CSV table of C-alpha atoms and ligand atoms in Angstrom, one decimal:
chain,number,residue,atom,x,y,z
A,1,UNK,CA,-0.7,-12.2,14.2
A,2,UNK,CA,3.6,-12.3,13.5
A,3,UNK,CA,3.3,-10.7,10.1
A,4,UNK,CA,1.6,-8.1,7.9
A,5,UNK,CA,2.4,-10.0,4.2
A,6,UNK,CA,-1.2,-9.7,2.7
A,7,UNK,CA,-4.0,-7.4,3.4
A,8,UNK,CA,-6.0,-10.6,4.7
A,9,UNK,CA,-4.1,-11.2,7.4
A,10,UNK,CA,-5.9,-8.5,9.0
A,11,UNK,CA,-9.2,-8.6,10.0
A,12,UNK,CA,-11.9,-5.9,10.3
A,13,UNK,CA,-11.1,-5.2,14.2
A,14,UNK,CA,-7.0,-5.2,13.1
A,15,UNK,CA,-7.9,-2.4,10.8
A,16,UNK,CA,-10.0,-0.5,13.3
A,17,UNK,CA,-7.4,-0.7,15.6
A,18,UNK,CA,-4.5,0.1,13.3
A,19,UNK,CA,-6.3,3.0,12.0
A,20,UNK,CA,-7.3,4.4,15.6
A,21,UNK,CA,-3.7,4.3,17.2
A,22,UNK,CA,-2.4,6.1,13.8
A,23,UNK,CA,-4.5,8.7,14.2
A,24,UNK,CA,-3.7,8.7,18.4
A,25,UNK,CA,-0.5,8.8,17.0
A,26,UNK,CA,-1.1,11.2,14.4
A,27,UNK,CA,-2.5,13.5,16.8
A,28,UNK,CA,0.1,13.2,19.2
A,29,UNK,CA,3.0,14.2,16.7
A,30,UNK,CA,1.5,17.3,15.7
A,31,UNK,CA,1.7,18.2,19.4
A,32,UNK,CA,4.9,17.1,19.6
A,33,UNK,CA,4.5,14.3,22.4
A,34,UNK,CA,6.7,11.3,21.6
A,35,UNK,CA,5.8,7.7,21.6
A,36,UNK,CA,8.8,5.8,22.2
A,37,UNK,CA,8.0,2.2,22.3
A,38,UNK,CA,10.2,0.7,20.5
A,39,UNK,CA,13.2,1.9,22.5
A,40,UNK,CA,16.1,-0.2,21.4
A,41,UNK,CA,14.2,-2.3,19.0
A,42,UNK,CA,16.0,-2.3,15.3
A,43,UNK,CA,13.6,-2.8,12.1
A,44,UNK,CA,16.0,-4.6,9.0
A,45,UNK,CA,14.4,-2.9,5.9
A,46,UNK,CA,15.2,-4.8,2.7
A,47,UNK,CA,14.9,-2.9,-0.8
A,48,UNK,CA,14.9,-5.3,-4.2
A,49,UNK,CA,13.2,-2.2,-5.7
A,50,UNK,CA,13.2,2.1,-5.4
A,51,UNK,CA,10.9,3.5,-2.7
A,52,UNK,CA,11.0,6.8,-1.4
A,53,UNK,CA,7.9,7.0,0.8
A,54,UNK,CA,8.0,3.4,2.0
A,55,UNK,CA,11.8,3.7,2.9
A,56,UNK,CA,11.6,7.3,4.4
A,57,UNK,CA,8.7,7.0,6.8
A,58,UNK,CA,9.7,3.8,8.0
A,59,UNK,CA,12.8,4.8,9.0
A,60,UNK,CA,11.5,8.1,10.4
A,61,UNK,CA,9.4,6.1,12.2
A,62,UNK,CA,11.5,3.9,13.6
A,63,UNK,CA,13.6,6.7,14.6
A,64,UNK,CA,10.0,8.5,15.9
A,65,UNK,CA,9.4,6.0,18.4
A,66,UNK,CA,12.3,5.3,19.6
A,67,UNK,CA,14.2,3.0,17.6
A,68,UNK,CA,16.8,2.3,14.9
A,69,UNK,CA,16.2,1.3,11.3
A,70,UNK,CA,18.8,-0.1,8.8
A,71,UNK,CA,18.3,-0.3,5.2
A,72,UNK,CA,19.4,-2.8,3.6
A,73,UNK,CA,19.8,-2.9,-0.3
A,74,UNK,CA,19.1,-6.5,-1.7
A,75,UNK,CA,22.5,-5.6,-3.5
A,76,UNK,CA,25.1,-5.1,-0.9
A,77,UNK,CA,24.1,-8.0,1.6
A,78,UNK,CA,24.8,-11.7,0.8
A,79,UNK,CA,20.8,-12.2,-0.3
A,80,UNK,CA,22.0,-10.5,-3.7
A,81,UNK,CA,25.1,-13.0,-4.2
A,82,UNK,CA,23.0,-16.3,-3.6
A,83,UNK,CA,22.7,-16.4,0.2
A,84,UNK,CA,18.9,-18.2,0.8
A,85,UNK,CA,15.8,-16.0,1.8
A,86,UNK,CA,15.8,-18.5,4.4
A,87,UNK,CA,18.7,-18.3,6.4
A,88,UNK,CA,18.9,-14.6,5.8
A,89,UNK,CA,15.4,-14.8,8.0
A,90,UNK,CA,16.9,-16.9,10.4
A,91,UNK,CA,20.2,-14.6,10.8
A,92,UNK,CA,18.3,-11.6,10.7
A,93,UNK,CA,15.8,-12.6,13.7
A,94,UNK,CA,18.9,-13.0,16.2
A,95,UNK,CA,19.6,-9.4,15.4
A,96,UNK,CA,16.5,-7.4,14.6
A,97,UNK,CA,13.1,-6.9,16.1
A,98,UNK,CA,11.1,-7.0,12.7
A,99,UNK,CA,11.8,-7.0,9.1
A,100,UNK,CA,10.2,-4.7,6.2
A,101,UNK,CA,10.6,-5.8,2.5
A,102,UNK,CA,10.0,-4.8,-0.6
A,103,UNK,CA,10.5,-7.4,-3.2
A,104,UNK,CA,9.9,-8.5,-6.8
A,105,UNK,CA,8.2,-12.0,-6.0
A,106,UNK,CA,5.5,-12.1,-3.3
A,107,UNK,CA,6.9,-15.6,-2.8
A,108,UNK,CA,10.5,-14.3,-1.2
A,109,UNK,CA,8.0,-12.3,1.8
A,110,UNK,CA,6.2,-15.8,2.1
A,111,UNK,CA,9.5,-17.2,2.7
A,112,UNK,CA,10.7,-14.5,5.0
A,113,UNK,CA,7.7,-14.8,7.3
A,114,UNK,CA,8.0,-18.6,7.7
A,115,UNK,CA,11.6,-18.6,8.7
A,116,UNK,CA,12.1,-15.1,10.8
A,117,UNK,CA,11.2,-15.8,14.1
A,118,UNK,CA,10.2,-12.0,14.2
A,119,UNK,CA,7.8,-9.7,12.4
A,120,UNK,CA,7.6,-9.6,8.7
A,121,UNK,CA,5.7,-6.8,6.6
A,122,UNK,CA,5.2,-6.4,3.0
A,123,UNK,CA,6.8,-2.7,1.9
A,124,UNK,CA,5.3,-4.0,-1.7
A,125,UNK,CA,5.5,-6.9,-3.4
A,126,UNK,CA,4.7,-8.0,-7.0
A,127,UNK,CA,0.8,-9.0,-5.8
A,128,UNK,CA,0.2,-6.2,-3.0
A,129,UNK,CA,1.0,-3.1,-0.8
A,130,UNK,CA,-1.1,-3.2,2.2
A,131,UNK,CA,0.9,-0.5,4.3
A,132,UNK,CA,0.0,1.5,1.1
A,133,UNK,CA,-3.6,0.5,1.7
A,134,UNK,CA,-3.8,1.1,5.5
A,135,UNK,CA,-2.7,4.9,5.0
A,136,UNK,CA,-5.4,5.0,2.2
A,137,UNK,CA,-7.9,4.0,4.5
A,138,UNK,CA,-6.7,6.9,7.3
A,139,UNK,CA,-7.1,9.1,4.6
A,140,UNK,CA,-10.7,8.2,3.5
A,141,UNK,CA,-11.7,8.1,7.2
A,142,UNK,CA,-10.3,11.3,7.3
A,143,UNK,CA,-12.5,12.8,4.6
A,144,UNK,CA,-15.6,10.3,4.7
A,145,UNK,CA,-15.2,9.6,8.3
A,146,UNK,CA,-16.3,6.2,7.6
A,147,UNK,CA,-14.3,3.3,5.8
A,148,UNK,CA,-17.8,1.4,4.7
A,149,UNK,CA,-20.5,1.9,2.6
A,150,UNK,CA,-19.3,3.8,0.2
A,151,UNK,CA,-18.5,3.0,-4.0
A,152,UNK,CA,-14.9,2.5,-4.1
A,153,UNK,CA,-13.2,3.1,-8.1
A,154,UNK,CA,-9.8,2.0,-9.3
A,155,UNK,CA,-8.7,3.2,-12.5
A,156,UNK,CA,-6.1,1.5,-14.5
A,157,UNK,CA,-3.9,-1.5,-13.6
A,158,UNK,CA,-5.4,-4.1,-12.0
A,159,UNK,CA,-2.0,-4.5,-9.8
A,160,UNK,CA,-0.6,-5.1,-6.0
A,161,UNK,CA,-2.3,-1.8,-5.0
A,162,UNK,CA,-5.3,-2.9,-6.7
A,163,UNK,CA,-5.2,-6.2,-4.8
A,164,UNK,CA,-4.5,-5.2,-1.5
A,165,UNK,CA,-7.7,-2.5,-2.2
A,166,UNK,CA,-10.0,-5.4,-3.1
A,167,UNK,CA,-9.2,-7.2,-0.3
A,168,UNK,CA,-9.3,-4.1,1.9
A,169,UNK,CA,-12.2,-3.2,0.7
A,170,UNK,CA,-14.0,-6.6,1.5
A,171,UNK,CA,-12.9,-7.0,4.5
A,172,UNK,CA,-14.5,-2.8,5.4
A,173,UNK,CA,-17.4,-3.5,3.4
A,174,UNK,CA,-16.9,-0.6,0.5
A,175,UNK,CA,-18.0,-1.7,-3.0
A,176,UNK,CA,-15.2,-1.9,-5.4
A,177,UNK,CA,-15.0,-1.7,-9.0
A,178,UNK,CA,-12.0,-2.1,-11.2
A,179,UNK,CA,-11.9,-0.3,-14.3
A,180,UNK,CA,-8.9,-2.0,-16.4
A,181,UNK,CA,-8.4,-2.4,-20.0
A,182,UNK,CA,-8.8,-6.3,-21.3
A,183,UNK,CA,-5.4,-7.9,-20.1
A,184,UNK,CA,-5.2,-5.9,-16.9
A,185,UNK,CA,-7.4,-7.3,-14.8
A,186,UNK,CA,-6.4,-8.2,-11.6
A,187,UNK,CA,-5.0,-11.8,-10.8
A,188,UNK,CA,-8.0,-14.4,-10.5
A,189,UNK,CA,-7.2,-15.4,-7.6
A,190,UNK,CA,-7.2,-12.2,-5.6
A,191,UNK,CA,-10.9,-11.7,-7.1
A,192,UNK,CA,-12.0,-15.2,-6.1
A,193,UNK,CA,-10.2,-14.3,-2.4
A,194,UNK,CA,-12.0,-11.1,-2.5
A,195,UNK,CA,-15.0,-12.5,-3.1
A,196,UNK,CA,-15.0,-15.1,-0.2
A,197,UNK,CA,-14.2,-12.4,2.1
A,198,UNK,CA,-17.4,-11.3,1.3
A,199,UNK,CA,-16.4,-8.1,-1.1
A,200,UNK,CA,-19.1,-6.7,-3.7
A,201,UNK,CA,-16.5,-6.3,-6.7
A,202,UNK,CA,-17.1,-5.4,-10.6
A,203,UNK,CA,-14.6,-5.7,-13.4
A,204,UNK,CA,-15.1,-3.1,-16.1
A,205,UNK,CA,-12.9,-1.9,-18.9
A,206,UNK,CA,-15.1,1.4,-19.1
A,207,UNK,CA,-14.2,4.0,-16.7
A,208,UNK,CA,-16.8,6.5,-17.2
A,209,UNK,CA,-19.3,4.3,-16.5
A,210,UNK,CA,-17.3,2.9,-13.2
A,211,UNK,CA,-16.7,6.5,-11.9
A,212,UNK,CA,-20.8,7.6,-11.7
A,213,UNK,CA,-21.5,8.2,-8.3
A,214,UNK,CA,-18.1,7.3,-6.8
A,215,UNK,CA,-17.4,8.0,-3.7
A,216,UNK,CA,-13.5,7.3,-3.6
A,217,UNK,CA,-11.4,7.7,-7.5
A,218,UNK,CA,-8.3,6.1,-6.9
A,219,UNK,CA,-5.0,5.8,-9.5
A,220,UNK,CA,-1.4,4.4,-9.5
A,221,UNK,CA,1.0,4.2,-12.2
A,222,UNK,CA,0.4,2.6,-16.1
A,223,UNK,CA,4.0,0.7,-15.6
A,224,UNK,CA,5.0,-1.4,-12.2
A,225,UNK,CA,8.4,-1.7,-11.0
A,226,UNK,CA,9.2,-4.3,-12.8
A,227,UNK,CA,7.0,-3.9,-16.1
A,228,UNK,CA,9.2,-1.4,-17.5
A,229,UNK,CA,10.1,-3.8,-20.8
A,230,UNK,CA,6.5,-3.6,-21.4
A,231,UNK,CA,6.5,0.4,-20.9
A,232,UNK,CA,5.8,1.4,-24.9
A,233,UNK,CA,2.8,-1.4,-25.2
A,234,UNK,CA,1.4,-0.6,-22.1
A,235,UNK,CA,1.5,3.4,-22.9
A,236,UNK,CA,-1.0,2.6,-25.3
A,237,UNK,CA,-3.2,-0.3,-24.0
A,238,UNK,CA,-4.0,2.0,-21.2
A,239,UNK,CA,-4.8,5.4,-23.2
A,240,UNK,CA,-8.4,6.8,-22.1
A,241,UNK,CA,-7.5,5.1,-18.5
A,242,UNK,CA,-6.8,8.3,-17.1
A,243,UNK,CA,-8.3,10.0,-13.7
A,244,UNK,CA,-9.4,13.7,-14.6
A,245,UNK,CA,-12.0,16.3,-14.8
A,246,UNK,CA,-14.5,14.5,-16.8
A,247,UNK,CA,-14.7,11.3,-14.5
A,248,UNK,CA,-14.9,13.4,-11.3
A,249,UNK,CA,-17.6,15.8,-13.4
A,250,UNK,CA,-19.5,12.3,-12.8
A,251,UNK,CA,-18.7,11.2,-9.5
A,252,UNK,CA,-20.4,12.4,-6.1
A,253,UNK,CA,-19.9,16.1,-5.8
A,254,UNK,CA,-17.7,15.0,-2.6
A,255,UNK,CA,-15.4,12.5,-4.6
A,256,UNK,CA,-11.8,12.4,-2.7
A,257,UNK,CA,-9.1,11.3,-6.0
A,258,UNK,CA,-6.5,9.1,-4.4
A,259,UNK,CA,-2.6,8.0,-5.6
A,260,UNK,CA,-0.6,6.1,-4.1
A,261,UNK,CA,2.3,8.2,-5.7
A,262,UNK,CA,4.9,8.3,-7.8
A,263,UNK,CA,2.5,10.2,-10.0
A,264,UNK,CA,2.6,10.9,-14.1
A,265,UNK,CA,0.9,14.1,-15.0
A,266,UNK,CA,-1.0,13.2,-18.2
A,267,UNK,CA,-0.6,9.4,-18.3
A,268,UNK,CA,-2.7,8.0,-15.4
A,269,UNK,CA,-4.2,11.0,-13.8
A,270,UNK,CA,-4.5,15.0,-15.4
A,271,UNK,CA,-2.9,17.2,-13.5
A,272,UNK,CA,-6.2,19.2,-12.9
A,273,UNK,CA,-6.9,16.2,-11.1
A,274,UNK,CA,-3.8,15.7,-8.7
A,275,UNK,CA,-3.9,19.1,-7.9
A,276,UNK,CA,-7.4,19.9,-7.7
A,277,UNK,CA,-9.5,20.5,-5.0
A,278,UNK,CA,-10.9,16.9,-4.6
A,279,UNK,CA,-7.2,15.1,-4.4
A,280,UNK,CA,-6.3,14.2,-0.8
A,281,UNK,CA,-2.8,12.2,-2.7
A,282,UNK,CA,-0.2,14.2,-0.2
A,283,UNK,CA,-2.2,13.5,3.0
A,284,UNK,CA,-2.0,9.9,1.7
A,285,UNK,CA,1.4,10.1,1.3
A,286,UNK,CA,2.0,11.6,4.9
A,287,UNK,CA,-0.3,8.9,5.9
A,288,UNK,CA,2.0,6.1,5.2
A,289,UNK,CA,3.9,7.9,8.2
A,290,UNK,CA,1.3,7.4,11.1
A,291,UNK,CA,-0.4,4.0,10.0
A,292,UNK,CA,3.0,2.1,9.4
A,293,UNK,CA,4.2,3.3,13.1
A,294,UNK,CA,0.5,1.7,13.9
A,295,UNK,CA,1.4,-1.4,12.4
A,296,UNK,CA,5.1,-1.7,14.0
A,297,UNK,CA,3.5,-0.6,17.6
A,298,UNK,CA,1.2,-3.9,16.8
A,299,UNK,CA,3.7,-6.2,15.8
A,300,UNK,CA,6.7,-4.7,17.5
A,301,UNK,CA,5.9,-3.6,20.6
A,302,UNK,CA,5.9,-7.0,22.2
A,303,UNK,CA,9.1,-8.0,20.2
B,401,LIG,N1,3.6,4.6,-2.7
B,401,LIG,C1,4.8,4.1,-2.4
B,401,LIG,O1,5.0,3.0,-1.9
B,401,LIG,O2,5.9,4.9,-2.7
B,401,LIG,P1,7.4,4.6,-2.8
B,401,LIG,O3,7.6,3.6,-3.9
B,401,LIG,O4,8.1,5.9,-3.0
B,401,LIG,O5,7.8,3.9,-1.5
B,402,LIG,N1,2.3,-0.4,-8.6
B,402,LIG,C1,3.4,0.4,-8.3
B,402,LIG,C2,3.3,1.0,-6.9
B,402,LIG,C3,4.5,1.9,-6.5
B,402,LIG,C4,4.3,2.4,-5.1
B,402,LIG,C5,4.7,-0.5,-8.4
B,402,LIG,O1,4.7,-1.6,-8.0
B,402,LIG,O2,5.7,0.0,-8.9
């Protein structure tokens, strides 16, 4: 395995592995041992699009174990004046020792990956966010200790969260239903690759109903980076798609509500809800921290 682009590059023993070396490593950084691996190794960390989490943990880990990160704004290198995603890979790999991106159209991380010589993982494209996904499942191992058997709910958008959870949740064996308004639905063909990886997945566009006995209720925001011309029509197509007190009143009393953050109190999720005593969203967030320093020990450490 060179890259992390899609949640299905991994298998089920990737994930067991990722998530048992970030909690190793988890573990280990709240007792203040250090884990330098990746002494002298440089991550290039390319940005088409805002992040906070994805940029800052990275670089803190980076710097965590040991080596250097450099962010790289799609604007200020040559990429953003016409240079090829292809022989910005090819450059890059005589420099770096892996690349992060986040980027508008999956396509450019395809590209990367086929023509970097080194590691290159997804910080979020337009169809998925599987370093979002890997923290998510620390998190519910965390709380459920288990990743499988359990009834998995997404409320809202069926987007690149939403299709890296489908596939992650295949691949664990978790149910999964998606509870979208008509229109939202995730892209066919992450359900039909779902599906072939064996995932147990319904479609809805009634979230009560979705949320009875869930075990996980999970959220992200009504407008994508890149949606934002569509902001007014999709404030309205997604009214009622809201994580709060009534859909949790119906899950299991141990429901965990999860978001993969920026959050809007009132649009996708009440506040009750986001700060309530079932939300586990700012363990998720410090999450990112441990499993991504899992996934560059995998892919870096050999670099
Ligand atoms: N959840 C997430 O990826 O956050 P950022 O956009 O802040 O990186
Ligand atoms: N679906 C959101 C996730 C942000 C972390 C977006 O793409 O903007």
């Amino acid at each position: 395995m060179k890259d992390l682009i899609s949640m299905a590059d991994l298998s089920l023993e990737d994930i067991r592995e990722i998530l048992d070396l970030a909690a190793e490593i988890k573990e280990k950084r709240s007792q203040g041992k250090i884990i330098d691996h990746l002494r002298n190794k440089s991550l290039g960390m390319i940005f088409e699009k805002s992040s906070t989490r994805t940029r800052v943990s990275f670089e803190v880990g980076m710097n965590d174990l040991g080596g250097h990160a450099i962010y790289l704004n799609s604007n200020d290198i040559q990429i953003g004046r016409g240079e090829s995603v292809e022989d910005t890979a090819r450059v890059l790999s005589r420099y770096l020792h892996g690349i992060i991106a986040r980027v508008y159209s999956h396509d450019t991380l395809v590209k990367l990956g086929a023509n970097a010589s080194i590691p290159v993982i997804n910080a979020l494209s337009d169809e998925e966010h599987p370093c979002q996904v890997l923290a998510d499942l620390l998190t519910i191992k965390e709380y459920k200790n288990k990743i499988s058997d359990m009834k998995f709910v997404w409320v809202g958008d069926g987007n690149n969260v939403c299709n890296s959870l489908m596939l992650a949740c295949a691949i664990v064996g978790m149910e999964i239903v998606v509870a979208c308004p008509k229109g939202y639905e995730p892209d066919e063909r992450y359900v039909i690759k779902t599906k072939e990886l064996g995932g147990v997945l319904t479609i809805t566009d009634n979230p009560l109903e979705a949320a009875k006995n869930a075990d996980v209720l999970y959220t992200d925001v009504w407008v994508s980076m890149g949606d934002e011309a569509e902001e007014e029509k999709r404030l309205r197509d997604f009214a009622g798609f809201q994580i709060n007190e009534e859909l949790i009143a119906v899950s299991k009393p141990d429901v965990i509500v999860m978001h993969c953050l920026p959050a809007h109190r009132g649009l996708e999720i009440s506040a009750g809800a986001l700060e309530g005593p079932h939300s586990v969203v700012f363990d998720q967030a410090e999450n990112r921290l441990h499993a991504q320093k899992a996934v560059l020990l995998k892919l870096m450490a050999g670099e």
